[in-house]
Short mmCIF file of C-alpha atoms in Angstrom, two decimals:
data_model
loop_
_atom_site.label_atom_id
_atom_site.label_comp_id
_atom_site.label_asym_id
_atom_site.label_seq_id
_atom_site.Cartn_x
_atom_site.Cartn_y
_atom_site.Cartn_z
CA MET C 406 -0.02 -0.12 0.11
CA ALA C 407 1.53 3.16 -1.13
CA GLY C 408 1.72 6.47 1.06
CA ASN C 409 -1.16 7.19 2.73
CA GLN C 410 -3.56 6.04 0.15
CA LEU C 411 -6.22 4.12 1.26
CA THR C 412 -7.84 1.41 -0.60
CA ALA C 413 -10.63 -1.06 -0.12
CA HIS C 414 -9.73 -5.02 1.07
CA LEU C 415 -11.68 -8.04 2.23
CA TRP C 416 -10.12 -9.78 5.65
CA GLY C 417 -11.84 -13.01 6.63
CA GLY C 418 -15.42 -11.85 5.73
CA CYS C 419 -14.81 -7.90 6.65
CA PHE C 420 -14.51 -4.94 4.49
CA PHE C 421 -12.58 -2.16 5.40
CA LYS C 422 -10.40 0.63 4.43
CA GLY C 423 -7.09 0.81 4.76
CA ARG C 424 -4.26 -1.80 6.48
CA ALA C 425 -5.88 -5.15 7.01
CA PRO C 426 -5.88 -6.25 10.71
CA THR C 427 -3.89 -9.02 12.12
CA SER C 428 -6.31 -10.76 14.03
CA ARG C 429 -9.93 -11.81 14.13
CA THR C 430 -12.24 -13.17 11.79
CA ALA C 431 -15.25 -11.17 11.02
CA SER C 432 -18.26 -12.12 9.91
CA GLN C 433 -19.74 -11.80 6.17
CA SER C 434 -21.82 -8.88 7.16
CA GLU C 435 -19.33 -6.63 9.16
CA VAL C 436 -17.38 -4.26 7.85
CA TRP C 437 -13.86 -3.13 9.21
CA GLN C 438 -13.70 0.27 10.89
CA LEU C 439 -10.70 2.55 12.11
CA CYS C 440 -11.23 5.04 14.87
CA SER C 441 -10.16 8.08 14.88
CA THR C 442 -9.33 11.09 17.41
CA SER C 443 -12.98 12.29 16.11
CA SER C 444 -14.65 9.19 16.86
CA SER C 445 -17.41 9.08 18.89
CA PRO C 446 -17.66 6.56 22.29
CA GLY C 447 -19.22 3.77 20.82
CA ILE C 448 -19.00 4.23 17.03
CA GLY C 449 -17.09 1.67 15.24
CA GLY C 450 -14.84 -1.56 17.32
CA TYR C 451 -17.01 -4.09 18.56
CA CYS C 452 -20.29 -3.11 18.71
CA GLN C 453 -22.47 -6.04 20.42
CA CYS C 454 -25.99 -7.11 21.04
CA PRO C 455 -26.09 -5.59 25.01
CA ALA C 456 -25.23 -8.63 27.15
CA VAL C 457 -27.59 -9.19 30.04
CA SER C 458 -26.49 -10.65 33.34
CA LYS C 459 -27.93 -13.54 35.22
CA ASN C 460 -29.35 -11.26 37.85
CA VAL C 461 -31.13 -9.75 34.58
CA LYS C 462 -29.88 -6.22 35.12
CA THR C 463 -28.93 -4.17 32.01
CA PRO C 464 -25.14 -3.39 31.45
CA GLY C 465 -23.47 -0.39 29.95
CA GLN C 466 -23.65 0.30 26.65
CA PRO C 467 -19.43 0.93 25.06
CA THR C 468 -18.01 4.26 25.62
CA GLU C 469 -14.57 3.86 23.88
CA CYS C 470 -14.33 3.22 20.44
CA VAL C 471 -12.27 0.20 19.26
CA PRO C 472 -10.49 -0.59 15.62
CA GLY C 473 -12.04 -3.38 14.13
CA CYS C 474 -15.12 -4.99 12.54
CA ILE C 475 -18.06 -3.41 13.04
CA CYS C 476 -21.63 -4.38 11.96
CA PRO C 477 -23.09 -1.67 9.36
CA ASN C 478 -25.87 0.78 9.07
CA GLY C 479 -26.46 0.58 12.62
CA GLN C 480 -26.72 -3.69 12.79
CA VAL C 481 -25.32 -5.23 15.91
CA GLU C 482 -23.19 -8.37 16.10
CA ASP C 483 -25.51 -11.30 18.02
CA GLU C 484 -24.00 -14.20 19.65
CA ASN C 485 -23.24 -16.09 16.76
CA GLY C 486 -21.51 -12.99 15.14
CA THR C 487 -24.19 -12.28 12.70
CA CYS C 488 -25.04 -8.49 12.24
CA ILE C 489 -29.41 -8.09 13.01
CA ALA C 490 -30.89 -5.03 14.07
CA ARG C 491 -30.41 -4.26 17.38
CA GLU C 492 -34.21 -4.67 18.23
CA LYS C 493 -33.88 -8.37 17.30
CA CYS C 494 -30.88 -8.76 19.88
CA PRO C 495 -31.42 -11.86 22.34
CA CYS C 496 -31.43 -11.75 26.27
CA LEU C 497 -28.71 -13.47 28.30
CA PHE C 498 -30.11 -15.49 31.52
CA GLY C 499 -28.70 -18.25 33.23
CA ASP C 500 -26.07 -18.70 30.32
CA ILE C 501 -29.14 -19.18 28.29
CA PHE C 502 -29.78 -16.71 25.17
CA TYR C 503 -33.50 -15.97 25.18
CA TYR C 504 -35.03 -13.86 21.97
CA SER C 505 -37.05 -10.84 21.44
CA GLY C 506 -40.84 -11.44 23.29
CA ASP C 507 -39.32 -14.56 25.15
CA THR C 508 -40.53 -14.95 28.35
CA ILE C 509 -39.03 -16.08 31.99
CA HIS C 510 -40.30 -16.50 35.42
CA VAL C 511 -37.99 -14.99 38.04
CA ASP C 512 -39.25 -15.62 41.60
CA CYS C 513 -42.57 -14.32 41.58
CA ASN C 514 -42.37 -12.03 38.55
CA ASN C 515 -42.23 -12.26 34.53
CA CYS C 516 -39.78 -10.75 32.80
CA THR C 517 -39.91 -10.50 28.69
CA CYS C 518 -36.79 -9.89 26.09
CA GLU C 519 -37.19 -6.40 24.27
CA GLY C 520 -34.39 -5.91 22.26
CA GLY C 521 -31.56 -6.96 23.70
CA SER C 522 -32.66 -5.91 27.76
CA TRP C 523 -35.31 -7.39 29.96
CA SER C 524 -38.47 -5.97 30.95
CA CYS C 525 -39.64 -7.18 34.47
CA SER C 526 -42.51 -6.91 36.52
CA GLN C 527 -42.55 -5.57 39.78
CA ASP C 528 -44.46 -7.50 42.58
CA GLN C 529 -42.97 -7.67 45.48
CA CYS C 530 -42.23 -11.41 45.98
CA THR C 531 -42.67 -13.69 49.19
CA LYS C 532 -39.91 -15.09 50.81
CA THR C 533 -39.61 -18.23 52.72
CA CYS C 534 -37.25 -19.69 55.23
CA VAL C 535 -36.48 -23.24 55.52
CA VAL C 536 -35.26 -25.98 57.64
CA HIS C 537 -34.15 -29.76 56.91
CA GLY C 538 -32.76 -32.53 57.76
CA ASP C 539 -30.04 -32.49 60.88
CA GLY C 540 -30.26 -28.43 60.98
CA GLN C 541 -29.99 -27.12 57.77
CA TYR C 542 -31.02 -23.64 57.79
CA ILE C 543 -31.91 -20.86 55.28
CA THR C 544 -33.62 -17.58 56.48
CA PHE C 545 -35.49 -15.50 54.54
CA ASP C 546 -32.88 -13.39 52.83
CA GLY C 547 -30.77 -16.69 51.69
CA HIS C 548 -28.37 -16.95 54.78
CA ARG C 549 -27.15 -20.81 55.30
CA PHE C 550 -26.33 -21.87 58.38
CA PHE C 551 -25.84 -25.35 59.95
CA PHE C 552 -26.61 -25.39 63.88
CA ALA C 553 -28.04 -29.27 65.10
CA SER C 554 -29.66 -29.25 68.70
CA SER C 555 -32.63 -31.33 69.95
CA CYS C 556 -33.73 -28.20 72.53
CA GLU C 557 -36.61 -26.02 71.34
CA TYR C 558 -35.92 -22.86 69.17
CA ASN C 559 -37.92 -19.73 68.32
CA PHE C 560 -38.01 -20.34 64.49
CA VAL C 561 -39.82 -17.07 63.70
CA GLN C 562 -41.88 -14.47 65.77
CA SER C 563 -43.41 -11.37 64.83
CA THR C 564 -42.78 -7.65 65.97
CA SER C 565 -45.65 -5.99 65.11
CA ASP C 566 -49.41 -6.31 66.89
CA GLU C 567 -50.98 -4.42 64.21
CA ILE C 568 -50.52 -7.03 61.26
CA GLY C 569 -51.16 -9.69 64.12
CA ALA C 570 -49.44 -11.88 66.40
CA PHE C 571 -47.61 -15.24 66.00
CA GLN C 572 -44.99 -17.75 67.16
CA ILE C 573 -43.46 -20.50 65.40
CA LEU C 574 -41.15 -22.88 67.39
CA ILE C 575 -39.27 -25.59 66.08
CA GLU C 576 -37.71 -28.89 68.18
CA SER C 577 -35.95 -31.45 66.67
CA VAL C 578 -36.79 -35.30 67.31
CA PRO C 579 -33.51 -37.37 67.55
CA CYS C 580 -34.26 -41.40 66.69
CA CYS C 581 -30.66 -43.24 65.67
CA GLU C 582 -27.89 -44.20 68.05
CA ASN C 583 -26.05 -41.10 67.50
CA GLY C 584 -28.75 -38.46 67.64
CA VAL C 585 -29.87 -37.61 64.15
CA THR C 586 -32.97 -35.35 63.84
CA CYS C 587 -35.93 -37.98 62.10
CA MET C 588 -38.03 -35.64 62.54
CA ARG C 589 -38.95 -31.70 64.27
CA VAL C 590 -42.21 -30.93 66.34
CA ILE C 591 -43.53 -27.78 65.32
CA ARG C 592 -46.24 -25.16 67.48
CA ILE C 593 -48.01 -22.30 66.02
CA LEU C 594 -48.74 -19.78 68.75
CA LEU C 595 -50.89 -17.27 67.91
CA GLU C 596 -53.02 -15.25 70.35
CA ASP C 597 -54.49 -18.08 72.37
CA LEU C 598 -54.48 -20.79 69.92
CA GLU C 599 -51.91 -23.44 69.83
CA ILE C 600 -50.95 -25.71 66.36
CA LYS C 601 -48.93 -28.16 66.78
CA LEU C 602 -47.77 -30.10 64.23
CA ILE C 603 -46.10 -33.61 65.55
CA ASP C 604 -46.16 -37.29 64.05
CA GLY C 605 -47.46 -36.64 60.70
CA LYS C 606 -50.67 -34.78 62.39
CA VAL C 607 -52.20 -31.35 62.81
CA GLN C 608 -53.84 -31.09 66.41
CA THR C 609 -55.20 -27.83 67.59
CA PHE C 610 -55.37 -26.50 71.22
CA THR C 611 -57.39 -23.12 72.65
CA LYS C 612 -58.01 -21.56 75.99
CA GLU C 613 -60.78 -23.32 77.56
CA GLY C 614 -64.23 -21.33 76.25
CA ARG C 615 -62.63 -19.63 73.89
CA CYS C 616 -64.48 -19.15 70.28
CA LEU C 617 -62.13 -21.38 67.91
CA GLU C 618 -62.86 -19.41 64.79
CA ARG C 619 -61.88 -20.74 61.49
CA ILE C 620 -57.82 -19.30 61.26
CA TYR C 621 -56.39 -21.90 58.57
CA SER C 622 -56.61 -24.21 55.87
CA LEU C 623 -55.23 -27.06 55.67
CA HIS C 624 -54.32 -28.96 52.30
CA MET C 625 -52.35 -31.99 51.44
CA VAL C 626 -50.06 -31.23 47.88
CA GLY C 627 -47.70 -34.33 47.07
CA PHE C 628 -45.95 -35.21 50.24
CA TYR C 629 -46.42 -32.08 51.43
CA LEU C 630 -48.69 -30.49 54.38
CA ILE C 631 -49.96 -27.19 53.91
CA LEU C 632 -51.55 -24.87 56.35
CA GLU C 633 -52.37 -21.15 55.20
CA PHE C 634 -53.38 -18.39 57.37
CA PRO C 635 -55.55 -15.56 56.14
CA ASN C 636 -52.56 -12.94 57.51
CA GLY C 637 -50.18 -14.12 54.98
CA ILE C 638 -48.27 -17.02 56.34
CA THR C 639 -48.17 -20.25 54.59
CA ILE C 640 -46.25 -23.48 56.20
CA ILE C 641 -45.20 -26.33 54.45
CA TRP C 642 -44.29 -29.44 55.85
CA ASP C 643 -43.32 -32.77 54.87
CA LYS C 644 -43.84 -34.51 58.16
CA ARG C 645 -40.55 -35.54 59.11
CA THR C 646 -37.29 -32.67 59.44
CA ARG C 647 -38.02 -30.46 56.16
CA PHE C 648 -40.55 -27.67 57.36
CA SER C 649 -40.80 -24.16 55.78
CA VAL C 650 -42.36 -20.85 56.77
CA THR C 651 -43.06 -18.19 53.87
CA LEU C 652 -44.71 -14.42 54.77
CA ALA C 653 -46.33 -11.96 52.31
CA THR C 654 -44.21 -8.89 52.22
CA LYS C 655 -46.17 -7.21 54.81
CA TRP C 656 -43.91 -9.18 57.23
CA GLN C 657 -40.94 -7.77 55.94
CA ASN C 658 -38.71 -6.33 58.61
CA LYS C 659 -41.36 -7.14 60.81
CA VAL C 660 -40.02 -10.92 62.67
CA VAL C 661 -36.97 -12.32 64.39
CA GLY C 662 -35.88 -15.81 65.64
CA LEU C 663 -33.25 -18.49 63.38
CA CYS C 664 -35.29 -17.11 60.22
CA GLY C 665 -33.93 -13.81 60.20
CA ASN C 666 -35.46 -10.73 60.28
CA TYR C 667 -36.62 -10.45 56.91
CA ASN C 668 -34.91 -7.20 55.35
CA SER C 669 -33.03 -8.45 52.25
CA ARG C 670 -29.73 -7.96 53.49
CA ILE C 671 -27.81 -11.29 54.72
CA GLU C 672 -25.22 -9.68 56.59
CA ASP C 673 -27.68 -9.44 59.75
CA ASP C 674 -29.25 -12.32 59.40
CA GLN C 675 -27.41 -13.63 62.97
CA THR C 676 -28.88 -11.17 64.93
CA THR C 677 -29.55 -11.98 68.50
CA LYS C 678 -32.68 -12.01 70.99
CA SER C 679 -31.06 -8.87 72.39
CA LYS C 680 -30.38 -7.10 68.83
CA ARG C 681 -26.56 -8.35 68.42
CA ILE C 682 -25.05 -9.04 65.44
CA VAL C 683 -22.58 -12.14 66.58
CA ALA C 684 -20.78 -14.66 64.14
CA ASN C 685 -20.86 -17.41 66.54
CA TYR C 686 -24.10 -19.97 65.20
CA GLU C 687 -23.84 -21.01 68.89
CA GLU C 688 -24.64 -17.79 70.46
CA PHE C 689 -27.14 -16.48 68.20
CA ALA C 690 -29.62 -19.93 68.38
CA ALA C 691 -28.75 -20.02 72.32
CA SER C 692 -30.22 -16.17 72.49
CA TRP C 693 -33.48 -18.22 70.57
CA GLN C 694 -34.22 -21.06 72.71
CA SER C 695 -37.52 -21.01 73.80
CA PRO C 696 -37.80 -21.67 77.85
CA LYS C 697 -39.07 -25.09 77.41
CA PRO C 698 -36.36 -27.53 79.44
CA CYS C 699 -33.51 -29.44 77.30
CA LYS C 700 -31.10 -31.43 79.05
CA LEU C 701 -29.29 -32.47 75.48
CA ALA C 702 -26.17 -31.30 74.48
CA VAL C 703 -25.96 -29.03 71.38
CA SER C 704 -23.63 -30.62 68.64
CA LEU C 705 -21.29 -28.02 66.45
CA THR C 706 -19.47 -30.17 65.33
CA SER C 707 -19.69 -30.72 61.22
CA PRO C 708 -21.46 -34.42 60.97
CA CYS C 709 -18.35 -35.07 58.63
CA GLU C 710 -15.93 -34.27 61.20
CA ARG C 711 -17.93 -36.54 63.72
CA ASN C 712 -18.25 -39.48 61.26
CA PRO C 713 -14.86 -38.88 58.72
CA TYR C 714 -14.94 -42.37 57.13
CA CYS C 715 -18.83 -41.50 55.79
CA TYR C 716 -17.36 -38.16 53.99
CA SER C 717 -16.01 -40.29 50.51
CA TRP C 718 -19.02 -42.06 50.25
CA ALA C 719 -21.22 -39.02 51.01
CA ALA C 720 -19.15 -37.03 48.18
CA ARG C 721 -20.18 -39.59 45.74
CA LYS C 722 -23.89 -39.62 46.61
CA CYS C 723 -24.32 -36.22 46.52
CA GLY C 724 -22.46 -36.05 42.99
CA ILE C 725 -26.22 -36.12 41.83
CA ILE C 726 -26.74 -32.82 42.32
CA THR C 727 -23.44 -31.44 40.84
CA GLY C 728 -23.70 -34.70 37.86
CA SER C 729 -25.41 -34.57 34.59
CA THR C 730 -29.03 -35.44 36.47
CA PHE C 731 -29.65 -31.74 37.54
CA LYS C 732 -27.51 -30.59 34.38
CA ASP C 733 -30.50 -28.42 33.04
CA CYS C 734 -30.83 -26.75 36.11
CA HIS C 735 -27.43 -25.31 37.27
CA LYS C 736 -27.32 -22.75 35.46
CA LYS C 737 -30.13 -21.53 36.89
CA VAL C 738 -29.42 -22.46 40.21
CA ASP C 739 -26.07 -23.19 42.01
CA PRO C 740 -25.88 -26.62 42.92
CA VAL C 741 -22.84 -26.01 45.40
CA PRO C 742 -24.63 -24.80 48.50
CA PHE C 743 -26.94 -27.44 48.41
CA TYR C 744 -24.42 -29.98 47.34
CA ASP C 745 -22.38 -29.07 50.24
CA ALA C 746 -25.43 -29.26 52.64
CA CYS C 747 -26.10 -33.17 50.89
CA VAL C 748 -22.58 -33.95 52.20
CA GLU C 749 -23.07 -32.87 55.46
CA GLU C 750 -26.59 -34.22 55.76
CA THR C 751 -25.58 -37.96 54.34
CA CYS C 752 -22.37 -38.18 56.57
CA ALA C 753 -25.01 -37.87 59.66
CA CYS C 754 -27.37 -40.57 58.35
CA ASP C 755 -26.88 -43.64 60.33
CA MET C 756 -28.92 -44.92 57.48
CA GLU C 757 -26.70 -44.45 54.44
CA GLY C 758 -28.56 -41.48 53.71
CA LYS C 759 -31.36 -43.79 51.86
CA PHE C 760 -34.37 -41.98 54.16
CA LEU C 761 -33.56 -38.73 56.02
CA GLY C 762 -30.74 -36.78 55.03
CA PHE C 763 -29.71 -37.23 51.70
CA CYS C 764 -32.93 -37.49 50.00
CA THR C 765 -34.19 -34.94 51.61
CA ALA C 766 -31.30 -32.71 50.45
CA VAL C 767 -31.48 -33.51 46.75
CA ALA C 768 -35.17 -33.04 47.15
CA ILE C 769 -34.93 -29.24 48.65
CA TYR C 770 -32.68 -28.80 45.45
CA ALA C 771 -35.07 -30.59 43.25
CA GLU C 772 -37.76 -27.94 44.33
CA THR C 773 -35.72 -25.16 43.61
CA CYS C 774 -35.32 -26.53 40.34
CA ASN C 775 -38.97 -26.53 40.23
CA LYS C 776 -39.52 -23.05 41.66
CA ALA C 777 -36.88 -21.61 38.50
CA GLY C 778 -38.60 -23.17 36.11
CA VAL C 779 -36.53 -26.91 35.77
CA CYS C 780 -38.44 -29.78 36.35
CA ILE C 781 -36.08 -32.53 37.25
CA ASP C 782 -37.31 -36.30 37.71
CA TRP C 783 -34.86 -37.60 39.59
CA ARG C 784 -36.00 -40.38 41.80
CA THR C 785 -35.75 -43.79 40.39
CA PRO C 786 -36.34 -47.35 42.27
CA ASP C 787 -32.91 -47.65 43.91
CA LEU C 788 -32.68 -44.02 44.65
CA CYS C 789 -34.87 -42.43 47.16
CA PRO C 790 -37.90 -44.28 45.81
CA ILE C 791 -41.55 -43.67 46.55
CA TYR C 792 -44.28 -45.90 46.76
CA CYS C 793 -47.96 -44.55 45.56
CA ASP C 794 -49.69 -47.27 44.98
CA TYR C 795 -50.79 -47.41 48.44
CA TYR C 796 -53.38 -44.49 47.49
CA ASN C 797 -54.64 -47.00 44.41
CA ARG C 798 -57.92 -48.86 45.98
CA ASP C 799 -60.45 -50.95 43.67
CA ASP C 800 -57.85 -51.50 41.07
CA GLU C 801 -58.12 -48.15 39.82
CA CYS C 802 -54.62 -47.20 39.35
CA SER C 803 -55.18 -42.95 40.20
CA TRP C 804 -52.07 -42.22 41.90
CA HIS C 805 -48.93 -41.79 40.80
CA TYR C 806 -45.27 -39.84 41.41
CA GLN C 807 -44.98 -36.85 39.79
CA ALA C 808 -41.80 -34.98 40.29
CA CYS C 809 -43.97 -31.60 39.74
CA GLY C 810 -47.64 -32.36 40.20
CA VAL C 811 -49.69 -31.13 37.91
CA VAL C 812 -53.40 -30.78 39.64
CA THR C 813 -55.98 -32.77 37.03
CA ALA C 814 -58.28 -33.69 39.41
CA LYS C 815 -60.64 -31.45 40.89
CA THR C 816 -60.54 -31.38 44.95
CA CYS C 817 -63.50 -31.23 47.05
CA ASN C 818 -62.98 -27.90 48.00
CA ASN C 819 -61.32 -26.69 44.80
CA HIS C 820 -58.84 -24.32 46.39
CA SER C 821 -56.06 -22.29 44.49
CA ILE C 822 -53.50 -23.46 46.70
CA GLY C 823 -53.46 -26.77 45.49
CA LYS C 824 -52.83 -25.31 41.87
CA LYS C 825 -50.60 -23.18 43.17
CA PHE C 826 -47.91 -25.58 45.04
CA SER C 827 -48.34 -28.48 41.97
CA ALA C 828 -46.21 -27.51 39.92
CA ILE C 829 -43.40 -27.25 42.62
CA LEU C 830 -43.96 -29.93 45.09
CA GLU C 831 -43.55 -33.71 44.06
CA GLY C 832 -45.22 -36.58 45.47
CA CYS C 833 -48.40 -38.44 45.01
CA TYR C 834 -50.97 -36.85 42.83
CA ALA C 835 -53.97 -38.50 41.60
CA LYS C 836 -55.95 -38.46 38.21
CA CYS C 837 -59.96 -39.52 39.68
CA PRO C 838 -62.16 -41.40 37.24
CA ASP C 839 -65.24 -39.80 35.94
CA HIS C 840 -67.30 -41.93 38.54
CA ALA C 841 -65.71 -40.27 41.22
CA PRO C 842 -64.25 -36.92 39.96
CA PHE C 843 -63.65 -34.86 43.20
CA LEU C 844 -60.51 -35.83 45.28
CA ASP C 845 -61.16 -35.63 49.34
CA GLU C 846 -57.52 -34.30 50.38
CA ASN C 847 -58.49 -34.98 53.62
CA THR C 848 -58.58 -38.82 53.07
CA MET C 849 -56.81 -39.33 49.75
CA LYS C 850 -59.50 -40.74 48.29
CA CYS C 851 -61.15 -39.96 44.68
CA VAL C 852 -65.32 -39.16 45.51
CA THR C 853 -68.55 -37.83 44.30
CA LEU C 854 -69.51 -34.37 45.62
CA SER C 855 -71.74 -35.96 47.94
CA GLU C 856 -69.15 -38.10 49.79
CA CYS C 857 -66.68 -34.79 50.27
CA THR C 858 -65.28 -34.58 53.95
CA CYS C 859 -64.74 -31.19 55.79
CA TYR C 860 -61.92 -29.99 57.93
CA TYR C 861 -62.47 -27.74 60.80
CA ASN C 862 -59.65 -26.58 62.73
CA GLY C 863 -58.12 -30.37 63.44
CA LEU C 864 -61.79 -31.65 63.44
CA LEU C 865 -62.42 -34.10 60.29
CA LEU C 866 -66.08 -33.85 59.32
CA GLN C 867 -67.87 -36.61 57.08
CA PRO C 868 -70.72 -35.69 55.26
CA ASN C 869 -73.88 -34.55 56.69
CA GLU C 870 -71.81 -34.80 60.21
CA VAL C 871 -72.22 -31.47 62.98
CA ALA C 872 -69.83 -30.34 64.90
CA ILE C 873 -70.57 -28.73 67.91
CA THR C 874 -67.99 -25.78 68.98
CA ASN C 875 -67.63 -22.99 71.27
CA CYS C 876 -68.87 -20.76 68.42
CA GLY C 877 -72.12 -23.45 68.32
CA PRO C 878 -72.63 -25.82 65.56
CA TRP C 879 -70.84 -25.94 62.28
#
């Protein structure tokens, strides 16, 4: 090339003027552009579609001109190196590209891809605190910690009487030789009422003479018992060690306990009853211990430290979470903290993790994947099998296991909670026959409408049965 003369060239499919670039192969649709001191920021160079991070935030645009191949006529480059109109740019979420008009579900909001950026609804979402296994806790704000004790503790308690006073206490029940938790006893205190969850059943107690109004509804969805209260509290219990409380947004900054204060800040979740933030789990939990006498010692030793010979086996067993079985979920839900919890639980379990910690830990990750829109059917006859045929009677095969249940049967109470949670919670689900089209959640049977039973605050009423309560006949 003589002197300062500029000539046109074709280099790797990129049309340019001037000296040919020494690196980068461009697509056939791009052109080469040099930057000058008068070039405007963002003009020329690699003008790509705006990438969107995993947390659905829109990044900034380029601020400097970089010499190189660019798309002509105001077009931009997509993830495949093809020049397209900016309004057709894809959006990135969880390392997956979505295209204009595609919609994803993030927490309780819907996000739609619009020209390379996500447009999301701004609904405030409920938050959940969960405990499972020997003592794996996840607070409302997402803080994780392990604390094993058989004493009774304040799981969550309201600090505002304006919304409604409540307190939920949990107590782990050891069963194996090494004191591994097999179940939990839960006490829910609401004014003069106490609801107790124990041995897979719901017991209701009230002060003598007090009118017990209908203050909660009870449902069976999959494996899980769900209690819903009108003041924005939903409880999910697997009748063993997995227990969670979901609170409506009106409870933000109005609760305390092991579940934290629900203020979207993870750093202050270990706040003691005396309002001190501490790093020690034992000190934190001890401040929320109930006055109920407790003689059993607290174990702060990691299960794998207590049983080091179990670690290799537990790590191999829990590899299902980080392995190919859940690969479709990995980009949406980080498997590492769930894997770590699984290893701890599996080290703790005397029964090779078959029936307690291991299966529950994997089920917790599967449930979180379900919430993210990825259904994983992970159970097999040899891996945490589920037996649903128990509910099949009279030679009718109505009940089947589903990893993400889809409610096909009409329920006697036709409550929306079954439809809401069935896509998230695994378990045995019924497809009722035409001659008995209604599922009675109280008896787990397919019945006619006239055969439906009623559940009233701990009382199971048969059709046409009248219960005499402190409030009168019901």
